[in-house]
XYZ file of C-alpha atoms in Angstrom:
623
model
C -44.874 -21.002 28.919
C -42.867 -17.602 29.802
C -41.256 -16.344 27.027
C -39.780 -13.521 28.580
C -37.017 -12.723 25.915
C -34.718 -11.443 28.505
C -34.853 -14.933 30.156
C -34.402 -16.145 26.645
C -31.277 -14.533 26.005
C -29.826 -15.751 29.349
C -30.123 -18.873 28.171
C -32.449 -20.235 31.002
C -34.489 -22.782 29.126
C -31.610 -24.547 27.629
C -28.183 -25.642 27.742
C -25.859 -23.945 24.499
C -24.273 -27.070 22.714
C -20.934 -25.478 21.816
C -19.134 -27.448 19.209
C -15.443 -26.211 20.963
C -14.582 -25.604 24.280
C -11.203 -24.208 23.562
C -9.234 -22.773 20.565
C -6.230 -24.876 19.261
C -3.475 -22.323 19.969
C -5.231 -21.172 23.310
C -3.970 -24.013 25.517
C -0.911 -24.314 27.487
C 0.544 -25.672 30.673
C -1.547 -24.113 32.776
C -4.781 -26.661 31.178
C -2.899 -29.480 32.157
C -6.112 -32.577 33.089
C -8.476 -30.374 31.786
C -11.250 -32.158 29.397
C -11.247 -30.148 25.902
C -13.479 -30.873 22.655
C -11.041 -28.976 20.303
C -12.101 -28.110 16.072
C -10.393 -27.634 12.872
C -7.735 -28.907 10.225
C -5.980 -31.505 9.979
C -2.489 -30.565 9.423
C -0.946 -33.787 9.309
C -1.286 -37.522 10.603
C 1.742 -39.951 11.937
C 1.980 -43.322 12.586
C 4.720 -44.080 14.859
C 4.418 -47.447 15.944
C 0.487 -47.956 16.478
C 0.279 -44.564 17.999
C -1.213 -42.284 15.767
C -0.149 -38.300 16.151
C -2.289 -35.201 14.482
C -1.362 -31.925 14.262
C -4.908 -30.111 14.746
C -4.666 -26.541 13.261
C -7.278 -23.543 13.796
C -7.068 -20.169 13.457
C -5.336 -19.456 16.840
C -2.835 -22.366 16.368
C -1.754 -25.965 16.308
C -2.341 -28.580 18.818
C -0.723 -32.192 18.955
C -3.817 -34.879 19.362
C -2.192 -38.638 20.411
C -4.583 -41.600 19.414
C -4.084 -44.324 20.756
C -6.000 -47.617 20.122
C -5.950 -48.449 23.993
C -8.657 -45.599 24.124
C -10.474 -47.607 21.718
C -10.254 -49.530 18.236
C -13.186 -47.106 16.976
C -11.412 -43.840 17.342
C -8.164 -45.400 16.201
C -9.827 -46.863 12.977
C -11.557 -43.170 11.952
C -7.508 -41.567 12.849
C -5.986 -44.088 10.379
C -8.549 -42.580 7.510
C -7.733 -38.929 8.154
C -6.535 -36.809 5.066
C -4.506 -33.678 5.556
C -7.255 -30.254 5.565
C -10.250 -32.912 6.805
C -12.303 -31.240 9.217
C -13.097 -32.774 12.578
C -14.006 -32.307 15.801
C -11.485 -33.860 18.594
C -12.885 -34.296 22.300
C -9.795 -35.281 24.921
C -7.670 -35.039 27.846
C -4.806 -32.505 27.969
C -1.688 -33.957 29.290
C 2.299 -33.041 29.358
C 4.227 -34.245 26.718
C 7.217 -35.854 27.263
C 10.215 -34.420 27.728
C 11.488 -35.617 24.767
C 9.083 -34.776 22.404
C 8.515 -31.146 23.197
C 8.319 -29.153 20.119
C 9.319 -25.494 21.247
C 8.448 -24.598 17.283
C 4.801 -23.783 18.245
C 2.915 -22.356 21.297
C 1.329 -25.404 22.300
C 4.734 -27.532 22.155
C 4.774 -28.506 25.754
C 1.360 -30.352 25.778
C -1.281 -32.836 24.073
C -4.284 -34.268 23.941
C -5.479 -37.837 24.701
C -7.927 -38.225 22.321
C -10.968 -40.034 23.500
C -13.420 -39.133 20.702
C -13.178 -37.898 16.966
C -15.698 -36.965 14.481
C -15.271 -36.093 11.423
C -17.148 -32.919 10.046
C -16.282 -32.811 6.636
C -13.803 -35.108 4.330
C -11.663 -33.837 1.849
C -12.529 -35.804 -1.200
C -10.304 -34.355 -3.434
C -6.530 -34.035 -4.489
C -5.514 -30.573 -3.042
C -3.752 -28.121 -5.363
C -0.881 -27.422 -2.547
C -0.558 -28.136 0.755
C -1.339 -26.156 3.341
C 0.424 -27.693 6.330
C 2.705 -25.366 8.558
C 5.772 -27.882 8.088
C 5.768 -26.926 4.417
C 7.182 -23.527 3.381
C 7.593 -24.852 -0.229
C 7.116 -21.527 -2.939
C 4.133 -21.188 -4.434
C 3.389 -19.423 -7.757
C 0.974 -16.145 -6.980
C -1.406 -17.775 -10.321
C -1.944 -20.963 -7.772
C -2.348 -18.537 -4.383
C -4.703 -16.745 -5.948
C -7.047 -19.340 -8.005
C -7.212 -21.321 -4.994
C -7.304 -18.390 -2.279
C -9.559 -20.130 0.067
C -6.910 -22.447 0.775
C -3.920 -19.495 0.833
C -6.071 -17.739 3.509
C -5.501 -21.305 5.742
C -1.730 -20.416 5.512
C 0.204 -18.882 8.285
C 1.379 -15.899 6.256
C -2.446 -15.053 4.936
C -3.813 -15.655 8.047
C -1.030 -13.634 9.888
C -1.467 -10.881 7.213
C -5.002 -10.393 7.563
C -5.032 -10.284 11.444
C -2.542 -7.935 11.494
C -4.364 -5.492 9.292
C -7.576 -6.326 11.508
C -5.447 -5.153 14.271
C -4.025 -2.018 12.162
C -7.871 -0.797 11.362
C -8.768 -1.500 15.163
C -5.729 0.401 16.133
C -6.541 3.431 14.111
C -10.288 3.239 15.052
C -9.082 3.763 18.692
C -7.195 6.487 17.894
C -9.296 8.459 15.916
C -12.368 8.199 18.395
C -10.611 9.202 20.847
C -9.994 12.263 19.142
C -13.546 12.602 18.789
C -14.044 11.312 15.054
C -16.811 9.727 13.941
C -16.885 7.572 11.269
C -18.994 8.336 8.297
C -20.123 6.127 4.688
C -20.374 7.685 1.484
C -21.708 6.428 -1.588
C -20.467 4.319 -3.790
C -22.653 5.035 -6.600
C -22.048 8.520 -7.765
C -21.739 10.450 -10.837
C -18.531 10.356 -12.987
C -15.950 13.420 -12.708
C -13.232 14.716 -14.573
C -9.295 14.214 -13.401
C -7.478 11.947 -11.525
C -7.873 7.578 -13.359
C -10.213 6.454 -15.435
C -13.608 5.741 -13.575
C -15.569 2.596 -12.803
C -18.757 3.242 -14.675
C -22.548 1.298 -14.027
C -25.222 1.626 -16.172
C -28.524 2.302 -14.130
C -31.526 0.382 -15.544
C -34.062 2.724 -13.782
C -32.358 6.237 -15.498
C -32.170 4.929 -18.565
C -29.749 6.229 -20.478
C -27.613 7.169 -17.229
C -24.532 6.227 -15.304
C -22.717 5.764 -12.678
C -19.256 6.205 -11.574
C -17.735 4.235 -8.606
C -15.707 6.126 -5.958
C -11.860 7.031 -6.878
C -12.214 8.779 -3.180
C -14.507 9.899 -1.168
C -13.232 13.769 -1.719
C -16.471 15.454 -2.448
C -18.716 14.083 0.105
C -15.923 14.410 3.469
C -15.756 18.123 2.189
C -19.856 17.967 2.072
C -19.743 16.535 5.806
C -17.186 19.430 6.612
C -20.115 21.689 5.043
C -22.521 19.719 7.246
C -21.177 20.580 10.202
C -19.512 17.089 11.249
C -16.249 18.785 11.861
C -13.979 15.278 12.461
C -14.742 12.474 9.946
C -13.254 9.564 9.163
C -14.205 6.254 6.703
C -12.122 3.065 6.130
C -13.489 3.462 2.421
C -13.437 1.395 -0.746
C -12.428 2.891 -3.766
C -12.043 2.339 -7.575
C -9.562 3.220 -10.303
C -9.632 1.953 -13.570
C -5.597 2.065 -14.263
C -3.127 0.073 -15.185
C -1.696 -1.927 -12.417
C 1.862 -2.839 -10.493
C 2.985 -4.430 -6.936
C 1.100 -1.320 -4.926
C -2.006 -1.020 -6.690
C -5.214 -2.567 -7.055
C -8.785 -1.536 -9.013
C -10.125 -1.295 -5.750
C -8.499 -0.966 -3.292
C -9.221 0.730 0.521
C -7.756 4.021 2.086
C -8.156 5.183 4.913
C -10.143 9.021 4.789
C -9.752 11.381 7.024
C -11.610 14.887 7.265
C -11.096 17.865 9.742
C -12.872 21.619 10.294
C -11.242 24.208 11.863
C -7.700 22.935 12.148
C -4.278 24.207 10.308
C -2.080 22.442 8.177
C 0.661 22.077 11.016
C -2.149 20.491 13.438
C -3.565 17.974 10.728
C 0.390 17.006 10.052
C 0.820 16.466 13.865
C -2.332 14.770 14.309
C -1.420 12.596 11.623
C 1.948 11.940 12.667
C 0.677 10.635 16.329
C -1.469 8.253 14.554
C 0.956 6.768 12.674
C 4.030 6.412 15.633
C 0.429 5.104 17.145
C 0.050 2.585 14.555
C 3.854 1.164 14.437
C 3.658 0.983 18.301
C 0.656 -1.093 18.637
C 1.543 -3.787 15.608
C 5.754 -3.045 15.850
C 5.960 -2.147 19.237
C 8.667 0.302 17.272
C 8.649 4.370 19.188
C 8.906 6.618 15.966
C 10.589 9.785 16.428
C 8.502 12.577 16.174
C 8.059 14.894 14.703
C 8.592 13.842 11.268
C 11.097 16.000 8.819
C 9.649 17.785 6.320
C 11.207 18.941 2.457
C 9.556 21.113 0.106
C 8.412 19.758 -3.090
C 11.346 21.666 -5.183
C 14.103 20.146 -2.470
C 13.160 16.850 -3.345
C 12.938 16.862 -6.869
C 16.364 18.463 -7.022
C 17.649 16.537 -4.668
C 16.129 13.287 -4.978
C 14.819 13.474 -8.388
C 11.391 12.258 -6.935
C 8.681 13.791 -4.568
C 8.921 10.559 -2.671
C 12.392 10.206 -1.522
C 14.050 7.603 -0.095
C 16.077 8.891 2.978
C 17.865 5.775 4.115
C 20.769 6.830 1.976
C 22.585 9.336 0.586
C 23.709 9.060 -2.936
C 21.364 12.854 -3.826
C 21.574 13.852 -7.217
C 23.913 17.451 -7.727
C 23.161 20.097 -10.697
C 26.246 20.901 -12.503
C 24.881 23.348 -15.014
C 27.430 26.033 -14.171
C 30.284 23.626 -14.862
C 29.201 22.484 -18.326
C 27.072 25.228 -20.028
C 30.193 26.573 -21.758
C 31.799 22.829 -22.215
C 32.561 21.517 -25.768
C 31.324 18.132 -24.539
C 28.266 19.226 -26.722
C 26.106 16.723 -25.523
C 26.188 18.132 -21.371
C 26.349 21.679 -23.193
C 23.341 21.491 -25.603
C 21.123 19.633 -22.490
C 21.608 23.504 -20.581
C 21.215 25.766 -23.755
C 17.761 24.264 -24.874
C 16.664 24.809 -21.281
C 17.538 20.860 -19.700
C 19.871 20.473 -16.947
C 22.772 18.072 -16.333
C 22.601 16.200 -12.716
C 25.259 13.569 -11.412
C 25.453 11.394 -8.433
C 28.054 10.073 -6.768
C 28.421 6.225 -6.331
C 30.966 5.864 -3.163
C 34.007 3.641 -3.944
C 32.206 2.759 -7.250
C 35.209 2.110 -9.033
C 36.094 -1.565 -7.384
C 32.032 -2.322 -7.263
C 30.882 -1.292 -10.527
C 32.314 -2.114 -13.984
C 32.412 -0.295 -17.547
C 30.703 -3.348 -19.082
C 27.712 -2.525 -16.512
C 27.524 1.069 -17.395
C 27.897 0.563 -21.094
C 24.894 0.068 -23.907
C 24.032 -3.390 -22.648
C 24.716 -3.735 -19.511
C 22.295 -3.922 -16.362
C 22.777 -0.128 -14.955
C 22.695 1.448 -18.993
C 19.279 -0.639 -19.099
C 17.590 1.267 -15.637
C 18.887 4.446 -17.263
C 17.245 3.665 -20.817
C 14.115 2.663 -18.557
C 13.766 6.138 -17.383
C 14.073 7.533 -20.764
C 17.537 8.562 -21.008
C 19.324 7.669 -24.487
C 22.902 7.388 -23.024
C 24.845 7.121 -19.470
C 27.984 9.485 -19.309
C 29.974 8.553 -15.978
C 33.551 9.586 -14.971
C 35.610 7.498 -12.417
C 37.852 9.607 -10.180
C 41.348 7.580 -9.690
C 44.114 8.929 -7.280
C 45.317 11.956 -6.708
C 41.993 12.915 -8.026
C 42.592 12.393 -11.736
C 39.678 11.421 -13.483
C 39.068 8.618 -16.195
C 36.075 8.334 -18.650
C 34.973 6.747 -21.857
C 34.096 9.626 -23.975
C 34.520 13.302 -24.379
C 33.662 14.448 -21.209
C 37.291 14.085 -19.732
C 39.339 15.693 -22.701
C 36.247 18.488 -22.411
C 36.762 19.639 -18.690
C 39.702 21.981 -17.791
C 41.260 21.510 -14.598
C 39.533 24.672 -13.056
C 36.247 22.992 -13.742
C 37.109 19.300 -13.308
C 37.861 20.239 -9.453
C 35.125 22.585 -9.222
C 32.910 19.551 -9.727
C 34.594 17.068 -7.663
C 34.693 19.797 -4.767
C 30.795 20.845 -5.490
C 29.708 17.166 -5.505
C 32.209 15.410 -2.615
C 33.881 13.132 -4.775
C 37.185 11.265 -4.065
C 39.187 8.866 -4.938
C 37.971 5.538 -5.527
C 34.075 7.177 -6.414
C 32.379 6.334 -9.783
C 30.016 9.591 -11.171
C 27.130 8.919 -13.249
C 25.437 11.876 -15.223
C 22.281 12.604 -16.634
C 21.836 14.962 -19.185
C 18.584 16.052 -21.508
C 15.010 17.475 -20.005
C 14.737 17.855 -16.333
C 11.789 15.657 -16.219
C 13.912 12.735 -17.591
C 17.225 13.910 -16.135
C 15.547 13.377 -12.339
C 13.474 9.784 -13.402
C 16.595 8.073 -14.698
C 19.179 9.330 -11.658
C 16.479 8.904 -9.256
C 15.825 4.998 -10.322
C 19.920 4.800 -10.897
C 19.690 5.972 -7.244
C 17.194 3.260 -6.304
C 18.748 0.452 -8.264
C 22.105 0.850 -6.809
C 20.863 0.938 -3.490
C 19.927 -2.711 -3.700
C 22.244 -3.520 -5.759
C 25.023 -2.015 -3.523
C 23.272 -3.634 -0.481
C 23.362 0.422 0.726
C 19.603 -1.083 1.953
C 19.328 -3.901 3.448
C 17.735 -6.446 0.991
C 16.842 -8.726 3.449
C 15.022 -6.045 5.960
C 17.415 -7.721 8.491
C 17.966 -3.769 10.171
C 14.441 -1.870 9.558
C 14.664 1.423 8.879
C 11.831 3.401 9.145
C 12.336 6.456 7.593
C 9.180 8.734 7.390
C 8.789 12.013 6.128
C 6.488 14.969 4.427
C 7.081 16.400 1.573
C 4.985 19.666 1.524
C 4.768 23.038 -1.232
C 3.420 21.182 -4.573
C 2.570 23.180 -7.124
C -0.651 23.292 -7.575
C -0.695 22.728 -11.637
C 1.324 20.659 -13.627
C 1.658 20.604 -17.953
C -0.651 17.919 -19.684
C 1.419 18.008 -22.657
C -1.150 15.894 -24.501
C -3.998 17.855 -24.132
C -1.845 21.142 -24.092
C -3.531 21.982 -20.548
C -3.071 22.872 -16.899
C -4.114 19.916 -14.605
C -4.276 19.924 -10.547
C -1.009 18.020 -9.731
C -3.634 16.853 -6.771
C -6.830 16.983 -7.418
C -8.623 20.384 -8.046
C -9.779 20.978 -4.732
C -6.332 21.736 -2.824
C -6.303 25.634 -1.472
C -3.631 27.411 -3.005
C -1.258 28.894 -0.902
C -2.615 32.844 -0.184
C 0.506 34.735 -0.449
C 1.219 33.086 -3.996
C -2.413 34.644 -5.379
C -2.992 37.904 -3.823
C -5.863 38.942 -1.897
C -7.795 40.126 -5.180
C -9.536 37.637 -7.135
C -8.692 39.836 -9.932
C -4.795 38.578 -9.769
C -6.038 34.999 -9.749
C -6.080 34.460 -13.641
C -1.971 35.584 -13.646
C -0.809 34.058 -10.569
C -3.041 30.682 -9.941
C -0.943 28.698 -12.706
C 2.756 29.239 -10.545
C 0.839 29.079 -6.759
C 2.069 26.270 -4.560
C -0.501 24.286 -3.021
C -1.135 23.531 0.755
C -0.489 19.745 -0.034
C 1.436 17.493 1.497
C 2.427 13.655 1.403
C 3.691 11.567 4.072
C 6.404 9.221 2.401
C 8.419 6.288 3.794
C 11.391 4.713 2.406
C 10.619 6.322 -1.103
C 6.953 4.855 -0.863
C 4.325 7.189 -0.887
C 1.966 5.776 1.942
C -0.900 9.052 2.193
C -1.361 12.767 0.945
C -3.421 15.758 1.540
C -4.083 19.170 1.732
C -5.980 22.089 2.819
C -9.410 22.358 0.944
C -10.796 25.287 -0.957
C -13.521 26.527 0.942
C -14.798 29.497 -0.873
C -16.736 29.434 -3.977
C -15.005 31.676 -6.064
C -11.679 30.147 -5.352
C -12.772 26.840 -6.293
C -14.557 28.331 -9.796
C -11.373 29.724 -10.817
C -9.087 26.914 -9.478
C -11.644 24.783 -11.936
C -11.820 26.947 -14.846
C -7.633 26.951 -14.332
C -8.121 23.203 -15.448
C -10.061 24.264 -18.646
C -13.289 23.686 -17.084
C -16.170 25.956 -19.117
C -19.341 27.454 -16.848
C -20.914 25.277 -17.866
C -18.987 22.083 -17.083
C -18.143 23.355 -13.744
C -22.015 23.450 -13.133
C -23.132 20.241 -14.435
C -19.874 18.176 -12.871
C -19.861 20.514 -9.501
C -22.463 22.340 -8.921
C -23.423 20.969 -6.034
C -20.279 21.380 -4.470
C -19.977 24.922 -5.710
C -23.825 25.526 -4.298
C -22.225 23.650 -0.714
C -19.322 26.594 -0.391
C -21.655 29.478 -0.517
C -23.693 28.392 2.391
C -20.704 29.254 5.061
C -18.330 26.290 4.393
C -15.550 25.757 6.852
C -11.449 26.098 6.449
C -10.889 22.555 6.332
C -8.528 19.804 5.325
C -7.548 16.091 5.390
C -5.947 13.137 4.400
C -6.160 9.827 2.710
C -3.595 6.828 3.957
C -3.199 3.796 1.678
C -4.671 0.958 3.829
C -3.203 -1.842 1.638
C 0.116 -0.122 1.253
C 0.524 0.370 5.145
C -0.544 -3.442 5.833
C 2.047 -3.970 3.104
C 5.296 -2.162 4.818
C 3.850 -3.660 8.426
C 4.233 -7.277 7.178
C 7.125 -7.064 5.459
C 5.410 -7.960 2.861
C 6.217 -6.832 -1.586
C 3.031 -6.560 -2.836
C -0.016 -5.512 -1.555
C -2.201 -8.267 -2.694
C -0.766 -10.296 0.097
C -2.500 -8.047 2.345
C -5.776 -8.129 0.712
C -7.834 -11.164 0.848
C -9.453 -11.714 -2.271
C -7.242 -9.156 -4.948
C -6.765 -8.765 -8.371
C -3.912 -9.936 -10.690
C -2.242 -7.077 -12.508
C -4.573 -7.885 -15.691
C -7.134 -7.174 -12.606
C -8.986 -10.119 -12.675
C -9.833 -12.528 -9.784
C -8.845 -15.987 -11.256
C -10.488 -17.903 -8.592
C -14.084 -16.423 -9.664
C -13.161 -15.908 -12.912
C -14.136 -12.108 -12.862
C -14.918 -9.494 -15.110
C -17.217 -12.148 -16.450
C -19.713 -11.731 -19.458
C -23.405 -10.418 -18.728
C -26.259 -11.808 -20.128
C -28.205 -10.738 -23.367
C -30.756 -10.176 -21.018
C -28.950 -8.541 -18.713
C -27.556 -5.946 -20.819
C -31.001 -5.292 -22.883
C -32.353 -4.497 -19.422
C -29.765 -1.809 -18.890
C -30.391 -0.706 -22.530
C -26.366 -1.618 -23.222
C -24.714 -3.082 -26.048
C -21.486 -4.825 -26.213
C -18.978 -3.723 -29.079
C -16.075 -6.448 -28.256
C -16.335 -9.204 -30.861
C -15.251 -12.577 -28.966
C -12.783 -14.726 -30.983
């Protein structure tokens, strides 16, 4: 016999015995009298009058499949049996359905099929938890999604979620390779490094004694490939954080990495930018305006309060320092003398949409403020003629020069409610900035329903590159330690470094949308001295900077390239495309916020065995 495999593969021998010819939500019209052996679900079974109606659901769709017994009392006996989610294969007849009967809900509305043979491929034996039909939108809890995902995933919205971010990694695939990227996996067992969450660690049974740490990023290894010589690199990567958990995070989660040689910051921003207006025009079919406003790290905290503003309204936060420092209102006047600040905002028309009782120890807006760490809420309301009103000293405190210096400064009017924040600047901009946020909803200044979509993307660029652990009493990379400081903040001698690295900006940036950071970046260091000092900044010894570093530090003497990059939030980007207010409707199998996975019932316990093997010992007591 000739078992030439090319013949093989082209099938010659033998006839493939496909178990579909067609996909549920693939038919239409234009298959009208064409003989179809169809697959999937069960969505639901009617009896009207001896004629027996299923709604057959795949993954493309659902399809209407009439049995009746005419065709035979066989088929029509097995149809009467059929429980919703039992798998079965349907061979048939597509024909018009009439007029009357058109459902122009789904695709495949205008036509059936005449069942002429059904098998059934698996039963469903038991009671389901929820059903899974797409005639019933009824709420589910996320505890019940998520123990029973498998069945979730059958949804529309699952199934619709995970296509579309399928069609958001294709999409940015394309792009990428056509800019000549090539995509590039790094480990994901590697050694444990200071900064940034707590790591993942795995004991390794062959180094005894030894272990690893799984990925928080990829960082070190793209800047390796840079070394290498790859020049464009790119990695839909999976990465790990052990930290505590909301809505937008996960403790693993995937971003998508992106590397570059050889290019400046404005060309990685504008790269950047094209791939996301790419992005929203292939899944949103929205055109993005490019390019994309930028703010400098200061502007937004004092305007914004936050390095991730959200631009879809006004409402910015004002300093008032000037007005207040000399003020007998001691409270606004000792915030400024101990070094704080005092900020307002200005609520439009706040006076008819916001009450006292609201603003007042108790009340719903006092309670955001007191979130944010502020022990009171000062406000004024500006009535006509632009007299002001207040509860509190503030009012019998402000002369007349000052009281319309600060409406002028600020834009206030009549009718306008002004809420103050007063203490450290740190807590000043939190509790205004989620005031801000809060009354945006609230307000209905944004949309709550996403009925207009705004789509309001910008960087913010100029982070310093240290911020205070007040903890520790230490210097930490606001980053990560590995951002390039801008030059004309440190001098061209590395003797200056020591003085001027701790106030240097860093060539960072972050794209933000709506007040959600969705990636960030920056220019690496790609000199070894620079990156020694930029470590020891940190409170890194010699020593630690060799044993945590040194190859990396060994990598940058050997004629590293300028080079930067970026990491996007995959999850968080899926998230804003759906619509969607968490990402773990975007992922398939996530975590709960305690992260566990309560459909596999992991972290789970290991094994005597397993852990005397690894040489580990467990100090939890169970109770």
């Amino acid at each position: 016999m000739n078992c030439d495999p090319l013949l093989w593969e082209t099938h010659s021998y033998y006839e493939i015995n496909k178990m579909r010819s067609n996909s549920c939500g693939e038919l239409g019209n234009q298959q009208v009298n064409l003989e179809v052996q169809l697959c999937g679900w069960v969505d639901r079974c009617r009896d009207h009058g001896g004629v027996i109606f299923i709604d057959l659901r795949d993954s493309t769709g659902t399809i209407q499949i009439t049995v009746d017994p005419d065709n035979g009392k066989n088929i029509f006996s097995i149809a009467e049996t059929l429980r919703n989610e039992t798998v079965i294969q349907v061979s048939g007849k597509i024909s018009p359905r009439p007029k009357d009967s058109i459902n122009k809900k789904i695709k495949t509305g205008e036509i059936e099929v005449i069942a002429e043979k059904i098998i059934i491929l698996n039963k469903v034996t038991e009671k389901l938890p929820f059903t899974v039909s797409i005639h019933n939108d009824e709420p589910l809890s996320e505890e019940i999604r998520l123990k029973h995902r498998y069945l979730d995933i059958r949804k529309e919205r699952m199934n619709k979620n995970l296509r579309l971010r399928h069609k958001t990694t294709k999409t940015i695939r394309n792009f990428l390779e056509n800019y000549n990227f090539i995509e590039v996996e790094t480990p994901i067992l590697t050694r444990s490094t200071p900064e940034g969450a707590r790591d993942y660690l795995v004991p390794s049974r062959v180094c005894e004694g030894d272990w690893y740490a799984l990925p928080q990023s990829p960082q070190i290894f793209k800047q390796l490939l840079m070394v290498g010589g790859i020049e464009k690199y790119y990695q839909i990567a999976r990465c790990f954080r052990d930290e505590d958990l909301r809505s937008d995070r996960q403790p693993e989660f995937t971003q998508l990495d992106i590397e570059m040689s050889f290019m400046s910051q404005d060309e990685i921003l504008d790269l950047n930018e094209k791939l996301i207006a790419k992005i929203w025009k292939e899944i949103k079919n929205i055109d993005l305006s490019l390019p994309f406003p930028r703010i400098s790290w200061k502007d937004s905290m004092d305007r914004y309060g936050t390095d991730r503003p959200d631009t879809r309204f006004g409402m910015e936060l004002h300093q008032v320092n000037e007005i207040f420092k000399d003020s007998a209102f001691k409270v606004f006047a000792n915030s400024i003398a101990s070094g704080g600040a005092v900020k307002c905002i200005v609520v439009k028309n706040g006076n008819s949409l916001i009450s006292n009782v609201r603003i007042k120890p108790g009340g719903d807006i006092f309670s955001e403020a007191q979130k944010a760490g502020a022990g009171g809420l000062a406000f004024i309301r500006v009535r006509d003629n632009n007299e002001i009103d207040s509860i509190g000293a503030i009012k019998d405190n402000l002369s007349e020069d000052n009281k319309n210096h600060l409406l002028k400064k600020i834009g206030a009017n009549n009718g306008d409610l002004i809420l103050f924040g007063a203490g450290s600047i740190d807590i000043v901009n939190k509790t205004l900035d989620k005031l801000r946020q809060f009354l945006a909803l609230e307000l209905e200044i944004i949309d709550k329903n996403n009925v207009k979509e705004e789509w309001n993307f910008l960087w913010v660029v100029d982070f310093p590159m240290f911020e205070v652990n007040t903890d520790e009493n230490r210097l930490e990379a606001m980053h990560h330690p590995f951002c390039c400081p801008c030059e004309n903040d440190i001098g061209n001698e590395s003797s200056e470094w020591t003085n001027k690295l701790p106030m240097a900006k860093a060539k960072a940036y972050d794209m933000v949308l709506n007040g959600l950071e969705i990636g960030g970046g920056s220019i690496r260091i790609h000199k070894k001295l620079l990156q020694q000092k930029v470590l020891e900044t940190i409170g890194l010894s010699s020593k630690e900077i060799n044993e945590q570093f040194g190859f990396l530090i060994n990598a940058l003497e050997t004629g590293a390239p300028p080079h930067g990059g970026i990491a996007f939030g995959l999850d968080r980007l899926v998230m804003l495309l759906s619509g969607e207010d968490s990402i773990r409707d975007t992922i398939a199998f996530p975590k709960t916020q305690q992260a566990r996975c309560i459909m596999s019932n992991a972290p789970s316990e290991a094994s005597e065995k397993q852990l005397k093997e690894l040489q580990v010992r467990s100090l939890h007591q169970k109770e």
